[in-house]
Amino acid sequence: MTTVRHTDEHIEHWLREGAVILHDFFTGKELAPVIDDMEALYGHLRPTDPDAHRKFDSTTVRAKQFEHTQDMPFPASPAVNLLGLHPALIATARAALGTDDVRLYQNHTWAKFTGQTDFDQPHHCDFKNHTLTAPGEQAVDRTINFMIYLTDVTDAHGAIHFVPLSSSDPIVGDNRMSFASKTDGTLDRLKEVEQSGAAPAGSVFAYGIDVYHRGTNLTAPDGHRFTVTASYKAAGNDQIGWSAWPRWFREPWELVMNHATPEQLGCLGVPAPGDPFWTELTLHRTSERWPKMDLTSYSAAINS
Ligand SMILES: O=C(O)CCC(=O)C(=O)O
Ligand SMILES: [Fe+2]
């Protein structure tokens, strides 16, 4: 298994266009336990009515779109908890952001079922709930947001639609409203040039918070779309936020803490082996908190 699964062309494309599809990023073997986890988390929520996809309740659309999302840690197996921290994703985030010191600041699972609601969205940029200002211009100020496809995502399975920057710039220019305006024609013009992010399971759609995109509806009868979203920023980029990981301390963090490598934990803000944070006392207190966490490399770095 190689750690680097992106090419220089992928990174150049992402930097230039703000979005790129990475095909065949994860293997079926890697996804299988994650799909089992998703079934355990969401499978029972599948609509039972075979005609459900014809009976949307249009009054509750927006809230219902997000009904089956959860933030890490997920009460399932380590597989789904560690997918967004896969070393190959970390490598792609590092290359895209131009720094080795990256942080995972958002990680959620999302199950969408045909008929659950109408998943159609207007074109928008995600910076609205990732920062209080606007997307930064330098690579290090940007974020890379990975949507990992656990299931085949065709247009009938609600593929994300997006507008590469070279197509949106002539339409919006310097303006970057979170939601494209319906009244001045911007929304329609973006839709005219949008591309589909449809791709098979194992693909990853990588985009930035400055890219116009929208969710689309699932129309395949009995269809479902399972995704994991993992978003990275450069360490020290305090503008960007979503999750404060320790906030949900009652959730099953042992699924992450007992199974993640120091590299993966570093993406959650845990200091690397050799960092002055690690002393005999902090090691002792951490092992008291997480008795099954492997602290060997942290302790070895103190004693070396
Ligand atoms: O799930 C999708 O395809 C896109 C959803 C989206 O863009 C959003 O909720 O911000
Ligand atoms: Fe979005």
PDB file of C-alpha atoms and ligand atoms in Angstrom:
ATOM      1  CA  MET A   1       0.000   0.000   0.000  1.00  0.00           C
ATOM      2  CA  THR A   2       1.516   3.332  -1.035  1.00  0.00           C
ATOM      3  CA  THR A   3       0.805   6.383   1.033  1.00  0.00           C
ATOM      4  CA  VAL A   4       0.669   8.811  -1.894  1.00  0.00           C
ATOM      5  CA  ARG A   5      -2.341   8.252  -4.120  1.00  0.00           C
ATOM      6  CA  HIS A   6      -2.570  11.660  -5.792  1.00  0.00           C
ATOM      7  CA  THR A   7      -0.504  12.938  -8.683  1.00  0.00           C
ATOM      8  CA  ASP A   8       1.113  16.334  -9.201  1.00  0.00           C
ATOM      9  CA  GLU A   9      -1.552  16.937 -11.863  1.00  0.00           C
ATOM     10  CA  HIS A  10      -4.320  16.420  -9.296  1.00  0.00           C
ATOM     11  CA  ILE A  11      -2.773  19.014  -7.001  1.00  0.00           C
ATOM     12  CA  GLU A  12      -2.156  21.505  -9.825  1.00  0.00           C
ATOM     13  CA  HIS A  13      -5.738  21.031 -10.997  1.00  0.00           C
ATOM     14  CA  TRP A  14      -7.115  21.525  -7.483  1.00  0.00           C
ATOM     15  CA  LEU A  15      -5.012  24.662  -6.946  1.00  0.00           C
ATOM     16  CA  ARG A  16      -6.143  26.115 -10.272  1.00  0.00           C
ATOM     17  CA  GLU A  17      -9.785  25.013 -10.420  1.00  0.00           C
ATOM     18  CA  GLY A  18     -10.592  24.565  -6.733  1.00  0.00           C
ATOM     19  CA  ALA A  19     -11.959  21.064  -7.302  1.00  0.00           C
ATOM     20  CA  VAL A  20     -10.729  17.734  -8.606  1.00  0.00           C
ATOM     21  CA  ILE A  21     -12.016  14.167  -8.643  1.00  0.00           C
ATOM     22  CA  LEU A  22      -9.506  11.561  -7.438  1.00  0.00           C
ATOM     23  CA  HIS A  23     -10.615   8.269  -8.970  1.00  0.00           C
ATOM     24  CA  ASP A  24      -9.818   4.885  -7.387  1.00  0.00           C
ATOM     25  CA  PHE A  25      -8.432   6.497  -4.244  1.00  0.00           C
ATOM     26  CA  PHE A  26      -9.750   3.806  -1.910  1.00  0.00           C
ATOM     27  CA  THR A  27     -10.035   0.108  -2.698  1.00  0.00           C
ATOM     28  CA  GLY A  28     -13.192  -1.954  -2.289  1.00  0.00           C
ATOM     29  CA  LYS A  29     -11.388  -3.903   0.433  1.00  0.00           C
ATOM     30  CA  GLU A  30     -10.703  -0.701   2.369  1.00  0.00           C
ATOM     31  CA  LEU A  31     -14.276   0.495   1.990  1.00  0.00           C
ATOM     32  CA  ALA A  32     -16.033  -2.765   2.922  1.00  0.00           C
ATOM     33  CA  PRO A  33     -15.725  -2.390   6.729  1.00  0.00           C
ATOM     34  CA  VAL A  34     -16.630   1.297   6.451  1.00  0.00           C
ATOM     35  CA  ILE A  35     -19.788   0.434   4.525  1.00  0.00           C
ATOM     36  CA  ASP A  36     -20.659  -2.105   7.241  1.00  0.00           C
ATOM     37  CA  ASP A  37     -20.230   0.696   9.774  1.00  0.00           C
ATOM     38  CA  MET A  38     -22.476   2.993   7.721  1.00  0.00           C
ATOM     39  CA  GLU A  39     -25.159   0.308   7.551  1.00  0.00           C
ATOM     40  CA  ALA A  40     -24.896  -0.059  11.340  1.00  0.00           C
ATOM     41  CA  LEU A  41     -25.182   3.709  11.808  1.00  0.00           C
ATOM     42  CA  TYR A  42     -27.839   4.529   9.235  1.00  0.00           C
ATOM     43  CA  GLY A  43     -29.217   1.381   7.565  1.00  0.00           C
ATOM     44  CA  HIS A  44     -32.303   1.230   9.788  1.00  0.00           C
ATOM     45  CA  LEU A  45     -33.270   4.748   8.649  1.00  0.00           C
ATOM     46  CA  ARG A  46     -33.858   3.650   5.042  1.00  0.00           C
ATOM     47  CA  PRO A  47     -37.369   4.691   3.937  1.00  0.00           C
ATOM     48  CA  THR A  48     -39.573   1.611   3.747  1.00  0.00           C
ATOM     49  CA  ASP A  49     -42.131   3.023   1.298  1.00  0.00           C
ATOM     50  CA  PRO A  50     -41.114   1.928  -2.248  1.00  0.00           C
ATOM     51  CA  ASP A  51     -42.808   5.065  -3.594  1.00  0.00           C
ATOM     52  CA  ALA A  52     -41.074   7.370  -1.128  1.00  0.00           C
ATOM     53  CA  HIS A  53     -39.054   9.047  -3.857  1.00  0.00           C
ATOM     54  CA  ARG A  54     -42.263  10.428  -5.318  1.00  0.00           C
ATOM     55  CA  LYS A  55     -43.524  11.885  -2.032  1.00  0.00           C
ATOM     56  CA  PHE A  56     -41.237  14.653  -0.881  1.00  0.00           C
ATOM     57  CA  ASP A  57     -42.321  16.833   1.976  1.00  0.00           C
ATOM     58  CA  SER A  58     -41.197  20.161   0.566  1.00  0.00           C
ATOM     59  CA  THR A  59     -41.753  22.067   3.818  1.00  0.00           C
ATOM     60  CA  THR A  60     -38.990  20.301   5.735  1.00  0.00           C
ATOM     61  CA  VAL A  61     -36.475  19.879   2.929  1.00  0.00           C
ATOM     62  CA  ARG A  62     -33.516  21.848   4.291  1.00  0.00           C
ATOM     63  CA  ALA A  63     -33.438  20.323   7.776  1.00  0.00           C
ATOM     64  CA  LYS A  64     -34.140  16.850   6.473  1.00  0.00           C
ATOM     65  CA  GLN A  65     -31.197  16.975   4.081  1.00  0.00           C
ATOM     66  CA  PHE A  66     -28.846  16.912   7.069  1.00  0.00           C
ATOM     67  CA  GLU A  67     -30.867  14.470   9.172  1.00  0.00           C
ATOM     68  CA  HIS A  68     -28.475  11.558   8.741  1.00  0.00           C
ATOM     69  CA  THR A  69     -25.140  13.252   9.387  1.00  0.00           C
ATOM     70  CA  GLN A  70     -22.866  12.688  12.376  1.00  0.00           C
ATOM     71  CA  ASP A  71     -19.527  14.133  13.410  1.00  0.00           C
ATOM     72  CA  MET A  72     -16.576  11.986  14.479  1.00  0.00           C
ATOM     73  CA  PRO A  73     -16.355   9.899  16.610  1.00  0.00           C
ATOM     74  CA  PHE A  74     -18.888   7.531  15.092  1.00  0.00           C
ATOM     75  CA  PRO A  75     -20.341   4.824  17.338  1.00  0.00           C
ATOM     76  CA  ALA A  76     -19.321   1.959  15.044  1.00  0.00           C
ATOM     77  CA  SER A  77     -15.905   0.357  14.389  1.00  0.00           C
ATOM     78  CA  PRO A  78     -12.500   2.052  14.035  1.00  0.00           C
ATOM     79  CA  ALA A  79     -12.798   1.696  10.229  1.00  0.00           C
ATOM     80  CA  VAL A  80     -15.239   4.554   9.671  1.00  0.00           C
ATOM     81  CA  ASN A  81     -13.518   6.628  12.334  1.00  0.00           C
ATOM     82  CA  LEU A  82     -10.116   6.416  10.662  1.00  0.00           C
ATOM     83  CA  LEU A  83     -11.066   6.719   6.986  1.00  0.00           C
ATOM     84  CA  GLY A  84     -10.888  10.523   6.979  1.00  0.00           C
ATOM     85  CA  LEU A  85      -7.460  10.222   8.606  1.00  0.00           C
ATOM     86  CA  HIS A  86      -6.111   7.794   6.007  1.00  0.00           C
ATOM     87  CA  PRO A  87      -2.382   8.482   5.419  1.00  0.00           C
ATOM     88  CA  ALA A  88      -2.983   8.966   1.685  1.00  0.00           C
ATOM     89  CA  LEU A  89      -5.571  11.681   2.393  1.00  0.00           C
ATOM     90  CA  ILE A  90      -3.182  13.353   4.811  1.00  0.00           C
ATOM     91  CA  ALA A  91      -0.527  13.256   2.061  1.00  0.00           C
ATOM     92  CA  THR A  92      -2.923  14.895  -0.422  1.00  0.00           C
ATOM     93  CA  ALA A  93      -3.881  17.563   2.111  1.00  0.00           C
ATOM     94  CA  ARG A  94      -0.204  18.304   2.774  1.00  0.00           C
ATOM     95  CA  ALA A  95       0.575  18.650  -0.922  1.00  0.00           C
ATOM     96  CA  ALA A  96      -2.476  20.834  -1.577  1.00  0.00           C
ATOM     97  CA  LEU A  97      -1.916  23.146   1.373  1.00  0.00           C
ATOM     98  CA  GLY A  98       1.848  23.277   0.852  1.00  0.00           C
ATOM     99  CA  THR A  99       2.725  22.328   4.417  1.00  0.00           C
ATOM    100  CA  ASP A 100       3.420  19.118   6.305  1.00  0.00           C
ATOM    101  CA  ASP A 101       1.652  20.386   9.402  1.00  0.00           C
ATOM    102  CA  VAL A 102      -2.052  19.886   8.696  1.00  0.00           C
ATOM    103  CA  ARG A 103      -5.150  19.531  10.867  1.00  0.00           C
ATOM    104  CA  LEU A 104      -8.380  17.670  10.301  1.00  0.00           C
ATOM    105  CA  TYR A 105     -11.011  20.201  11.319  1.00  0.00           C
ATOM    106  CA  GLN A 106     -14.172  18.528  10.053  1.00  0.00           C
ATOM    107  CA  ASN A 107     -15.029  14.848   9.693  1.00  0.00           C
ATOM    108  CA  HIS A 108     -18.555  13.621   9.228  1.00  0.00           C
ATOM    109  CA  THR A 109     -20.533  10.780   7.784  1.00  0.00           C
ATOM    110  CA  TRP A 110     -23.627  11.412   5.709  1.00  0.00           C
ATOM    111  CA  ALA A 111     -26.240   8.951   4.519  1.00  0.00           C
ATOM    112  CA  LYS A 112     -28.784  10.058   1.937  1.00  0.00           C
ATOM    113  CA  PHE A 113     -31.682   7.857   0.887  1.00  0.00           C
ATOM    114  CA  THR A 114     -33.918   8.309  -2.129  1.00  0.00           C
ATOM    115  CA  GLY A 115     -37.223   9.690  -0.976  1.00  0.00           C
ATOM    116  CA  GLN A 116     -36.009  10.869   2.410  1.00  0.00           C
ATOM    117  CA  THR A 117     -36.342  14.439   1.172  1.00  0.00           C
ATOM    118  CA  ASP A 118     -35.429  16.532  -1.875  1.00  0.00           C
ATOM    119  CA  PHE A 119     -31.642  16.925  -1.644  1.00  0.00           C
ATOM    120  CA  ASP A 120     -31.456  19.608  -4.325  1.00  0.00           C
ATOM    121  CA  GLN A 121     -29.539  22.708  -3.213  1.00  0.00           C
ATOM    122  CA  PRO A 122     -28.773  26.094  -4.757  1.00  0.00           C
ATOM    123  CA  HIS A 123     -25.169  26.855  -5.713  1.00  0.00           C
ATOM    124  CA  HIS A 124     -23.177  27.963  -2.676  1.00  0.00           C
ATOM    125  CA  CYS A 125     -19.643  28.058  -1.269  1.00  0.00           C
ATOM    126  CA  ASP A 126     -18.965  26.307   2.006  1.00  0.00           C
ATOM    127  CA  PHE A 127     -16.870  29.103   3.516  1.00  0.00           C
ATOM    128  CA  LYS A 128     -20.048  30.367   5.193  1.00  0.00           C
ATOM    129  CA  ASN A 129     -19.708  27.851   8.013  1.00  0.00           C
ATOM    130  CA  HIS A 130     -15.936  27.287   7.945  1.00  0.00           C
ATOM    131  CA  THR A 131     -14.704  30.854   8.537  1.00  0.00           C
ATOM    132  CA  LEU A 132     -16.031  34.246   9.640  1.00  0.00           C
ATOM    133  CA  THR A 133     -14.385  36.057   6.738  1.00  0.00           C
ATOM    134  CA  ALA A 134     -13.794  34.881   3.179  1.00  0.00           C
ATOM    135  CA  PRO A 135     -11.678  32.183   1.557  1.00  0.00           C
ATOM    136  CA  GLY A 136      -7.942  33.015   1.683  1.00  0.00           C
ATOM    137  CA  GLU A 137      -5.814  33.454  -1.413  1.00  0.00           C
ATOM    138  CA  GLN A 138      -2.569  31.736  -0.343  1.00  0.00           C
ATOM    139  CA  ALA A 139      -2.347  27.930  -0.520  1.00  0.00           C
ATOM    140  CA  VAL A 140      -1.703  27.800   3.217  1.00  0.00           C
ATOM    141  CA  ASP A 141      -4.881  29.777   3.954  1.00  0.00           C
ATOM    142  CA  ARG A 142      -7.053  27.452   1.945  1.00  0.00           C
ATOM    143  CA  THR A 143      -8.810  24.303   3.087  1.00  0.00           C
ATOM    144  CA  ILE A 144      -9.137  21.031   1.248  1.00  0.00           C
ATOM    145  CA  ASN A 145     -12.440  19.300   1.697  1.00  0.00           C
ATOM    146  CA  PHE A 146     -12.623  15.652   0.749  1.00  0.00           C
ATOM    147  CA  MET A 147     -15.939  13.986   0.014  1.00  0.00           C
ATOM    148  CA  ILE A 148     -15.188  10.253   0.040  1.00  0.00           C
ATOM    149  CA  TYR A 149     -17.622   8.135  -1.955  1.00  0.00           C
ATOM    150  CA  LEU A 150     -18.376   4.883  -0.151  1.00  0.00           C
ATOM    151  CA  THR A 151     -21.043   3.952  -2.705  1.00  0.00           C
ATOM    152  CA  ASP A 152     -21.239   4.526  -6.458  1.00  0.00           C
ATOM    153  CA  VAL A 153     -22.356   8.112  -6.955  1.00  0.00           C
ATOM    154  CA  THR A 154     -24.200   8.615 -10.235  1.00  0.00           C
ATOM    155  CA  ASP A 155     -26.416  11.605 -10.976  1.00  0.00           C
ATOM    156  CA  ALA A 156     -29.367   9.437  -9.930  1.00  0.00           C
ATOM    157  CA  HIS A 157     -27.596   9.008  -6.578  1.00  0.00           C
ATOM    158  CA  GLY A 158     -27.327  12.713  -5.891  1.00  0.00           C
ATOM    159  CA  ALA A 159     -23.858  13.516  -7.249  1.00  0.00           C
ATOM    160  CA  ILE A 160     -22.536  16.880  -6.156  1.00  0.00           C
ATOM    161  CA  HIS A 161     -22.491  19.409  -9.005  1.00  0.00           C
ATOM    162  CA  PHE A 162     -19.765  22.036  -9.070  1.00  0.00           C
ATOM    163  CA  VAL A 163     -18.328  24.889 -11.085  1.00  0.00           C
ATOM    164  CA  PRO A 164     -14.544  24.962 -11.572  1.00  0.00           C
ATOM    165  CA  LEU A 165     -13.044  28.361 -10.729  1.00  0.00           C
ATOM    166  CA  SER A 166     -12.163  29.083 -14.382  1.00  0.00           C
ATOM    167  CA  SER A 167     -15.872  28.785 -15.201  1.00  0.00           C
ATOM    168  CA  SER A 168     -17.237  30.606 -12.149  1.00  0.00           C
ATOM    169  CA  ASP A 169     -14.754  33.505 -12.244  1.00  0.00           C
ATOM    170  CA  PRO A 170     -16.177  34.959 -15.501  1.00  0.00           C
ATOM    171  CA  ILE A 171     -19.632  34.836 -13.856  1.00  0.00           C
ATOM    172  CA  VAL A 172     -18.955  36.054 -10.314  1.00  0.00           C
ATOM    173  CA  GLY A 173     -15.591  37.820 -10.745  1.00  0.00           C
ATOM    174  CA  ASP A 174     -14.376  39.187  -7.410  1.00  0.00           C
ATOM    175  CA  ASN A 175     -17.712  38.571  -5.761  1.00  0.00           C
ATOM    176  CA  ARG A 176     -18.108  35.493  -3.655  1.00  0.00           C
ATOM    177  CA  MET A 177     -21.514  35.341  -2.024  1.00  0.00           C
ATOM    178  CA  SER A 178     -22.021  32.214   0.097  1.00  0.00           C
ATOM    179  CA  PHE A 179     -25.261  31.638  -1.780  1.00  0.00           C
ATOM    180  CA  ALA A 180     -25.332  32.582  -5.451  1.00  0.00           C
ATOM    181  CA  SER A 181     -27.995  35.199  -6.119  1.00  0.00           C
ATOM    182  CA  LYS A 182     -31.256  33.939  -7.573  1.00  0.00           C
ATOM    183  CA  THR A 183     -32.421  37.361  -8.606  1.00  0.00           C
ATOM    184  CA  ASP A 184     -29.546  38.690 -10.732  1.00  0.00           C
ATOM    185  CA  GLY A 185     -29.199  35.532 -12.838  1.00  0.00           C
ATOM    186  CA  THR A 186     -25.966  34.294 -11.192  1.00  0.00           C
ATOM    187  CA  LEU A 187     -27.542  31.067 -10.006  1.00  0.00           C
ATOM    188  CA  ASP A 188     -28.844  30.195 -13.466  1.00  0.00           C
ATOM    189  CA  ARG A 189     -25.530  31.043 -15.109  1.00  0.00           C
ATOM    190  CA  LEU A 190     -23.601  28.861 -12.678  1.00  0.00           C
ATOM    191  CA  LYS A 191     -26.029  26.001 -13.320  1.00  0.00           C
ATOM    192  CA  GLU A 192     -25.460  26.336 -17.062  1.00  0.00           C
ATOM    193  CA  VAL A 193     -21.740  25.604 -16.665  1.00  0.00           C
ATOM    194  CA  GLU A 194     -21.813  23.206 -13.704  1.00  0.00           C
ATOM    195  CA  GLN A 195     -20.114  19.827 -13.905  1.00  0.00           C
ATOM    196  CA  SER A 196     -21.152  16.607 -12.246  1.00  0.00           C
ATOM    197  CA  GLY A 197     -18.984  15.036  -9.570  1.00  0.00           C
ATOM    198  CA  ALA A 198     -20.431  11.588 -10.375  1.00  0.00           C
ATOM    199  CA  ALA A 199     -17.821   8.860  -9.853  1.00  0.00           C
ATOM    200  CA  PRO A 200     -17.627   5.262  -8.629  1.00  0.00           C
ATOM    201  CA  ALA A 201     -17.232   4.169  -5.016  1.00  0.00           C
ATOM    202  CA  GLY A 202     -13.685   4.699  -3.797  1.00  0.00           C
ATOM    203  CA  SER A 203     -13.405   8.072  -5.537  1.00  0.00           C
ATOM    204  CA  VAL A 204     -12.779  11.266  -3.635  1.00  0.00           C
ATOM    205  CA  PHE A 205     -14.132  14.652  -4.646  1.00  0.00           C
ATOM    206  CA  ALA A 206     -11.658  17.251  -3.355  1.00  0.00           C
ATOM    207  CA  TYR A 207     -12.791  20.853  -3.303  1.00  0.00           C
ATOM    208  CA  GLY A 208     -12.241  24.138  -1.542  1.00  0.00           C
ATOM    209  CA  ILE A 209     -14.500  26.478   0.411  1.00  0.00           C
ATOM    210  CA  ASP A 210     -14.345  28.973  -2.482  1.00  0.00           C
ATOM    211  CA  VAL A 211     -15.931  26.669  -5.050  1.00  0.00           C
ATOM    212  CA  TYR A 212     -19.575  26.930  -6.075  1.00  0.00           C
ATOM    213  CA  HIS A 213     -21.311  23.591  -5.797  1.00  0.00           C
ATOM    214  CA  ARG A 214     -24.634  22.108  -4.827  1.00  0.00           C
ATOM    215  CA  GLY A 215     -26.181  18.889  -3.643  1.00  0.00           C
ATOM    216  CA  THR A 216     -28.599  17.254  -6.067  1.00  0.00           C
ATOM    217  CA  ASN A 217     -31.521  14.962  -5.470  1.00  0.00           C
ATOM    218  CA  LEU A 218     -31.467  11.175  -5.344  1.00  0.00           C
ATOM    219  CA  THR A 219     -33.900   9.731  -7.860  1.00  0.00           C
ATOM    220  CA  ALA A 220     -32.753   6.089  -8.211  1.00  0.00           C
ATOM    221  CA  PRO A 221     -35.533   3.970  -6.664  1.00  0.00           C
ATOM    222  CA  ASP A 222     -34.388   2.535  -3.304  1.00  0.00           C
ATOM    223  CA  GLY A 223     -31.090   4.342  -3.843  1.00  0.00           C
ATOM    224  CA  HIS A 224     -28.672   5.528  -1.209  1.00  0.00           C
ATOM    225  CA  ARG A 225     -25.471   7.523  -1.093  1.00  0.00           C
ATOM    226  CA  PHE A 226     -22.961   7.049   1.717  1.00  0.00           C
ATOM    227  CA  THR A 227     -20.139   9.567   2.069  1.00  0.00           C
ATOM    228  CA  VAL A 228     -17.493  10.588   4.580  1.00  0.00           C
ATOM    229  CA  THR A 229     -16.381  14.206   4.498  1.00  0.00           C
ATOM    230  CA  ALA A 230     -12.898  15.035   5.804  1.00  0.00           C
ATOM    231  CA  SER A 231     -11.667  18.629   5.739  1.00  0.00           C
ATOM    232  CA  TYR A 232      -8.111  19.745   6.340  1.00  0.00           C
ATOM    233  CA  LYS A 233      -6.464  23.089   7.026  1.00  0.00           C
ATOM    234  CA  ALA A 234      -2.890  24.127   7.769  1.00  0.00           C
ATOM    235  CA  ALA A 235      -1.970  24.008  11.460  1.00  0.00           C
ATOM    236  CA  GLY A 236      -2.190  27.468  12.965  1.00  0.00           C
ATOM    237  CA  ASN A 237      -4.933  28.637  10.633  1.00  0.00           C
ATOM    238  CA  ASP A 238      -7.188  29.885  13.398  1.00  0.00           C
ATOM    239  CA  GLN A 239      -9.651  31.405  10.959  1.00  0.00           C
ATOM    240  CA  ILE A 240     -10.955  28.030   9.960  1.00  0.00           C
ATOM    241  CA  GLY A 241     -13.117  25.995  12.282  1.00  0.00           C
ATOM    242  CA  TRP A 242     -15.914  23.501  12.556  1.00  0.00           C
ATOM    243  CA  SER A 243     -15.226  20.942  15.260  1.00  0.00           C
ATOM    244  CA  ALA A 244     -13.607  21.327  18.637  1.00  0.00           C
ATOM    245  CA  TRP A 245     -12.830  17.630  18.987  1.00  0.00           C
ATOM    246  CA  PRO A 246     -12.824  17.360  22.804  1.00  0.00           C
ATOM    247  CA  ARG A 247     -16.237  19.016  22.946  1.00  0.00           C
ATOM    248  CA  TRP A 248     -17.983  15.655  22.495  1.00  0.00           C
ATOM    249  CA  PHE A 249     -15.995  13.857  25.163  1.00  0.00           C
ATOM    250  CA  ARG A 250     -18.840  11.495  26.017  1.00  0.00           C
ATOM    251  CA  GLU A 251     -18.711  10.029  22.518  1.00  0.00           C
ATOM    252  CA  PRO A 252     -16.630   6.888  21.853  1.00  0.00           C
ATOM    253  CA  TRP A 253     -13.249   8.568  21.304  1.00  0.00           C
ATOM    254  CA  GLU A 254     -11.487   5.316  22.232  1.00  0.00           C
ATOM    255  CA  LEU A 255     -12.307   4.182  18.673  1.00  0.00           C
ATOM    256  CA  VAL A 256      -9.926   6.883  17.495  1.00  0.00           C
ATOM    257  CA  MET A 257      -7.468   7.181  20.392  1.00  0.00           C
ATOM    258  CA  ASN A 258      -6.749   3.443  20.650  1.00  0.00           C
ATOM    259  CA  HIS A 259      -6.296   2.897  16.925  1.00  0.00           C
ATOM    260  CA  ALA A 260      -4.835   6.049  15.348  1.00  0.00           C
ATOM    261  CA  THR A 261      -1.128   6.464  14.650  1.00  0.00           C
ATOM    262  CA  PRO A 262       0.823   9.457  15.978  1.00  0.00           C
ATOM    263  CA  GLU A 263       0.603  10.939  12.451  1.00  0.00           C
ATOM    264  CA  GLN A 264      -3.197  10.638  12.495  1.00  0.00           C
ATOM    265  CA  LEU A 265      -3.486  11.942  16.051  1.00  0.00           C
ATOM    266  CA  GLY A 266      -1.273  14.863  15.054  1.00  0.00           C
ATOM    267  CA  CYS A 267      -4.004  15.886  12.603  1.00  0.00           C
ATOM    268  CA  LEU A 268      -6.339  16.191  15.611  1.00  0.00           C
ATOM    269  CA  GLY A 269      -3.877  18.386  17.484  1.00  0.00           C
ATOM    270  CA  VAL A 270      -2.177  15.726  19.618  1.00  0.00           C
ATOM    271  CA  PRO A 271       1.494  16.793  19.876  1.00  0.00           C
ATOM    272  CA  ALA A 272       3.938  14.579  17.959  1.00  0.00           C
ATOM    273  CA  PRO A 273       6.425  12.291  19.691  1.00  0.00           C
ATOM    274  CA  GLY A 274       9.346  14.456  20.816  1.00  0.00           C
ATOM    275  CA  ASP A 275       7.153  17.521  21.414  1.00  0.00           C
ATOM    276  CA  PRO A 276       7.942  19.144  24.808  1.00  0.00           C
ATOM    277  CA  PHE A 277       4.320  18.521  25.807  1.00  0.00           C
ATOM    278  CA  TRP A 278       5.261  14.901  26.371  1.00  0.00           C
ATOM    279  CA  THR A 279       6.794  14.413  29.799  1.00  0.00           C
ATOM    280  CA  GLU A 280       6.648  11.441  32.144  1.00  0.00           C
ATOM    281  CA  LEU A 281       3.726  13.155  33.864  1.00  0.00           C
ATOM    282  CA  THR A 282       1.665  13.914  30.740  1.00  0.00           C
ATOM    283  CA  LEU A 283       2.338  10.381  29.494  1.00  0.00           C
ATOM    284  CA  HIS A 284       1.128   8.953  32.790  1.00  0.00           C
ATOM    285  CA  ARG A 285      -1.995  11.117  32.823  1.00  0.00           C
ATOM    286  CA  THR A 286      -2.780  10.350  29.187  1.00  0.00           C
ATOM    287  CA  SER A 287      -2.437   6.612  29.762  1.00  0.00           C
ATOM    288  CA  GLU A 288      -4.740   6.974  32.761  1.00  0.00           C
ATOM    289  CA  ARG A 289      -7.317   8.545  30.476  1.00  0.00           C
ATOM    290  CA  TRP A 290      -6.802   6.129  27.558  1.00  0.00           C
ATOM    291  CA  PRO A 291      -5.449   2.888  29.069  1.00  0.00           C
ATOM    292  CA  LYS A 292      -5.437   1.112  25.698  1.00  0.00           C
ATOM    293  CA  MET A 293      -3.786   3.894  23.704  1.00  0.00           C
ATOM    294  CA  ASP A 294      -0.385   2.961  22.289  1.00  0.00           C
ATOM    295  CA  LEU A 295       1.959   5.573  23.758  1.00  0.00           C
ATOM    296  CA  THR A 296       5.156   3.708  22.864  1.00  0.00           C
ATOM    297  CA  SER A 297       6.525   6.201  20.354  1.00  0.00           C
ATOM    298  CA  TYR A 298       5.750   9.185  22.613  1.00  0.00           C
ATOM    299  CA  SER A 299       7.524   7.514  25.508  1.00  0.00           C
ATOM    300  CA  ALA A 300      10.445   6.353  23.344  1.00  0.00           C
ATOM    301  CA  ALA A 301      11.026   9.936  22.178  1.00  0.00           C
ATOM    302  CA  ILE A 302      11.277  11.131  25.790  1.00  0.00           C
ATOM    303  CA  ASN A 303      13.766   8.431  26.663  1.00  0.00           C
ATOM    304  CA  SER A 304      15.920   8.762  23.556  1.00  0.00           C
TER     305      SER A 304
HETATM  306  O1  LIG B   1     -23.808  16.340  -0.314  1.00  0.00           O
HETATM  307  C1  LIG B   1     -23.557  17.005  -1.334  1.00  0.00           C
HETATM  308  O2  LIG B   1     -23.503  16.503  -2.463  1.00  0.00           O
HETATM  309  C2  LIG B   1     -23.296  18.463  -1.206  1.00  0.00           C
HETATM  310  C3  LIG B   1     -23.857  19.059   0.047  1.00  0.00           C
HETATM  311  C4  LIG B   1     -23.403  20.451   0.269  1.00  0.00           C
HETATM  312  O3  LIG B   1     -22.775  21.039  -0.548  1.00  0.00           O
HETATM  313  C5  LIG B   1     -23.678  21.134   1.546  1.00  0.00           C
HETATM  314  O4  LIG B   1     -24.554  20.701   2.310  1.00  0.00           O
HETATM  315  O5  LIG B   1     -23.007  22.150   1.816  1.00  0.00           O
HETATM  316 FE    FE B   2     -21.789  22.711   0.328  1.00  0.00          FE
END
